[in-house]
PDB file of C-alpha atoms in Angstrom:
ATOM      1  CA  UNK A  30       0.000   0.000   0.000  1.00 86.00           C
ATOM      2  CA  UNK A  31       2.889   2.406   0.878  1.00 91.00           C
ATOM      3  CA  UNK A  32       4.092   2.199  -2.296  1.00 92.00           C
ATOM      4  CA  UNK A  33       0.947   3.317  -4.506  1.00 95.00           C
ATOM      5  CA  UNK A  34      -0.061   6.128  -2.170  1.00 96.00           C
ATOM      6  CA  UNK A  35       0.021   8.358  -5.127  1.00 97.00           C
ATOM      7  CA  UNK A  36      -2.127   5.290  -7.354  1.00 97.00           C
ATOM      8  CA  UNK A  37      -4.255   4.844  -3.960  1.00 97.00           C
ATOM      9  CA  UNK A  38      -5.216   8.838  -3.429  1.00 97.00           C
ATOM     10  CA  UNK A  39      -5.791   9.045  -7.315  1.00 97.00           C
ATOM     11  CA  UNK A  40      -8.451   6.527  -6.976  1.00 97.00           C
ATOM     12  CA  UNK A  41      -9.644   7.516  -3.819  1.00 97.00           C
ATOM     13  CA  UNK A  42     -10.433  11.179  -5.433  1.00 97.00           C
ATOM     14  CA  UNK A  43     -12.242   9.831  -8.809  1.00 97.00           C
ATOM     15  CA  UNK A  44     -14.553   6.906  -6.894  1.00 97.00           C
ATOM     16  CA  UNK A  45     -15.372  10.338  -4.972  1.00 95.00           C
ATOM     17  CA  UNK A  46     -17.668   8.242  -2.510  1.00 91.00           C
ATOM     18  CA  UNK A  47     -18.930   5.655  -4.825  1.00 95.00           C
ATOM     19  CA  UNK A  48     -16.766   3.047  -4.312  1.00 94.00           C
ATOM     20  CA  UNK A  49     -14.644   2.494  -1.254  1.00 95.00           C
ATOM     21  CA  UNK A  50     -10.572   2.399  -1.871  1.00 95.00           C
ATOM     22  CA  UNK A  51      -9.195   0.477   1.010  1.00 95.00           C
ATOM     23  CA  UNK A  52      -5.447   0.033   0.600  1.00 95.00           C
ATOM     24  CA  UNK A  53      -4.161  -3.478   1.969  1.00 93.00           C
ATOM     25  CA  UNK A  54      -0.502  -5.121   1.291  1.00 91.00           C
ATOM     26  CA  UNK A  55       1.927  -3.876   4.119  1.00 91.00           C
ATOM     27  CA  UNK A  56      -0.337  -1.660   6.001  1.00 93.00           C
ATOM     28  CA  UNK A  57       1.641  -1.600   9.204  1.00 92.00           C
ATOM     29  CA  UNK A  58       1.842   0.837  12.690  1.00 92.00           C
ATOM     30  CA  UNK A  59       4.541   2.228  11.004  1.00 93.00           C
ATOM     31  CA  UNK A  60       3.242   3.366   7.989  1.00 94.00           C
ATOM     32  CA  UNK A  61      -1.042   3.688   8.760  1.00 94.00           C
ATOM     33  CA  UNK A  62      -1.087   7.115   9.553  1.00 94.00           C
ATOM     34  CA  UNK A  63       1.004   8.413   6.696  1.00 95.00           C
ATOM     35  CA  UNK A  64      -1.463   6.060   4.153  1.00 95.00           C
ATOM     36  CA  UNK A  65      -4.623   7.393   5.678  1.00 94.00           C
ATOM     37  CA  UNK A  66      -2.981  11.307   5.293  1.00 94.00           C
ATOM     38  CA  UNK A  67      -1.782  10.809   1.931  1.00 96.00           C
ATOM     39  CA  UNK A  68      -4.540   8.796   0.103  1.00 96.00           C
ATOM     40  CA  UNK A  69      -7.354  10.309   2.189  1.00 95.00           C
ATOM     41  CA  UNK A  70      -9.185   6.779   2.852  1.00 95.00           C
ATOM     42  CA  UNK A  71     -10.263   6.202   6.188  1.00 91.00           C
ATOM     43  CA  UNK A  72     -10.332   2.720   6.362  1.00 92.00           C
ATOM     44  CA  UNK A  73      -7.333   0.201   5.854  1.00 93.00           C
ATOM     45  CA  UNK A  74      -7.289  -3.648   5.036  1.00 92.00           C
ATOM     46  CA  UNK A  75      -4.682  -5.522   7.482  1.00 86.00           C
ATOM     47  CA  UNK A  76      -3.936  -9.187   8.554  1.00 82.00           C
ATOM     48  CA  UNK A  77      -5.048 -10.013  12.138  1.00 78.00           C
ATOM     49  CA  UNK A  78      -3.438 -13.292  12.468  1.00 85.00           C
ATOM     50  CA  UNK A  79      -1.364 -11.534  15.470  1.00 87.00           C
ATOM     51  CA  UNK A  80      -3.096  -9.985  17.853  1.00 90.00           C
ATOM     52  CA  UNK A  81      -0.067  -7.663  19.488  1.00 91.00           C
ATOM     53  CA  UNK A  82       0.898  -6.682  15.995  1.00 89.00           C
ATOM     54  CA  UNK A  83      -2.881  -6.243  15.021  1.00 89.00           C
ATOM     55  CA  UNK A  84      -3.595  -3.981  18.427  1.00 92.00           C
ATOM     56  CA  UNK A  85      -0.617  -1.495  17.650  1.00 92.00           C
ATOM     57  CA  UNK A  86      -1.834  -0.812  14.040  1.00 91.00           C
ATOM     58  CA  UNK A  87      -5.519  -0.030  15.895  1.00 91.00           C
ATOM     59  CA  UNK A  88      -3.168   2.157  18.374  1.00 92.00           C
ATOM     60  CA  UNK A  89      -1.308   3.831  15.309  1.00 91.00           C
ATOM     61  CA  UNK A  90      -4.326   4.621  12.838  1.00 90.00           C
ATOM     62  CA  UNK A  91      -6.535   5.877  16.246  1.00 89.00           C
ATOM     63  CA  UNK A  92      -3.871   8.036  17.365  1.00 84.00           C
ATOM     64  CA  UNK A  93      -3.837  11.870  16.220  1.00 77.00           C
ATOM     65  CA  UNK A  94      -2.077  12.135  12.636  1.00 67.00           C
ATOM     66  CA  UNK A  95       0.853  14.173  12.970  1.00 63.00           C
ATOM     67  CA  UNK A  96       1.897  17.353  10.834  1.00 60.00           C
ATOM     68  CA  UNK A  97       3.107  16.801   7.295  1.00 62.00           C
ATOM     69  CA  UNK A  98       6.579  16.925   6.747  1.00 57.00           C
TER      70      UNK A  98
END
């Protein structure tokens, strides 16, 4: 997903509400946040096979975005 932010927010503008964009592949704590500000989605598709790595990506996308750049 990280790496077709630019693909993913492209989309995300034209389906403009008809058709949900939900970026999956990689979605990680790491990363969420900067997917969700840069695409505009606001919803992500991510394993849960591990629950402790499943719970921090929950912490990372709930917590306040920070500022760009």
């Amino acid at each position: 997903a990280e790496e077709g932010i630019d693909t993913l927010a492209r989309l995300h503008r034209r389906a403009a509400g008809r058709t949900l964009i939900m970026p999956g592949g990689g979605v990680r704590a790491n990363n969420v946040q900067r997917i969700i500000r840069e695409t505009g989605v606001h919803e992500v598709h991510a394993r849960a096979s591990d629950p402790q790595v499943f719970a921090e990506l929950v912490r990372a996308a709930r917590s306040p975005a920070p500022p760009p750049g």
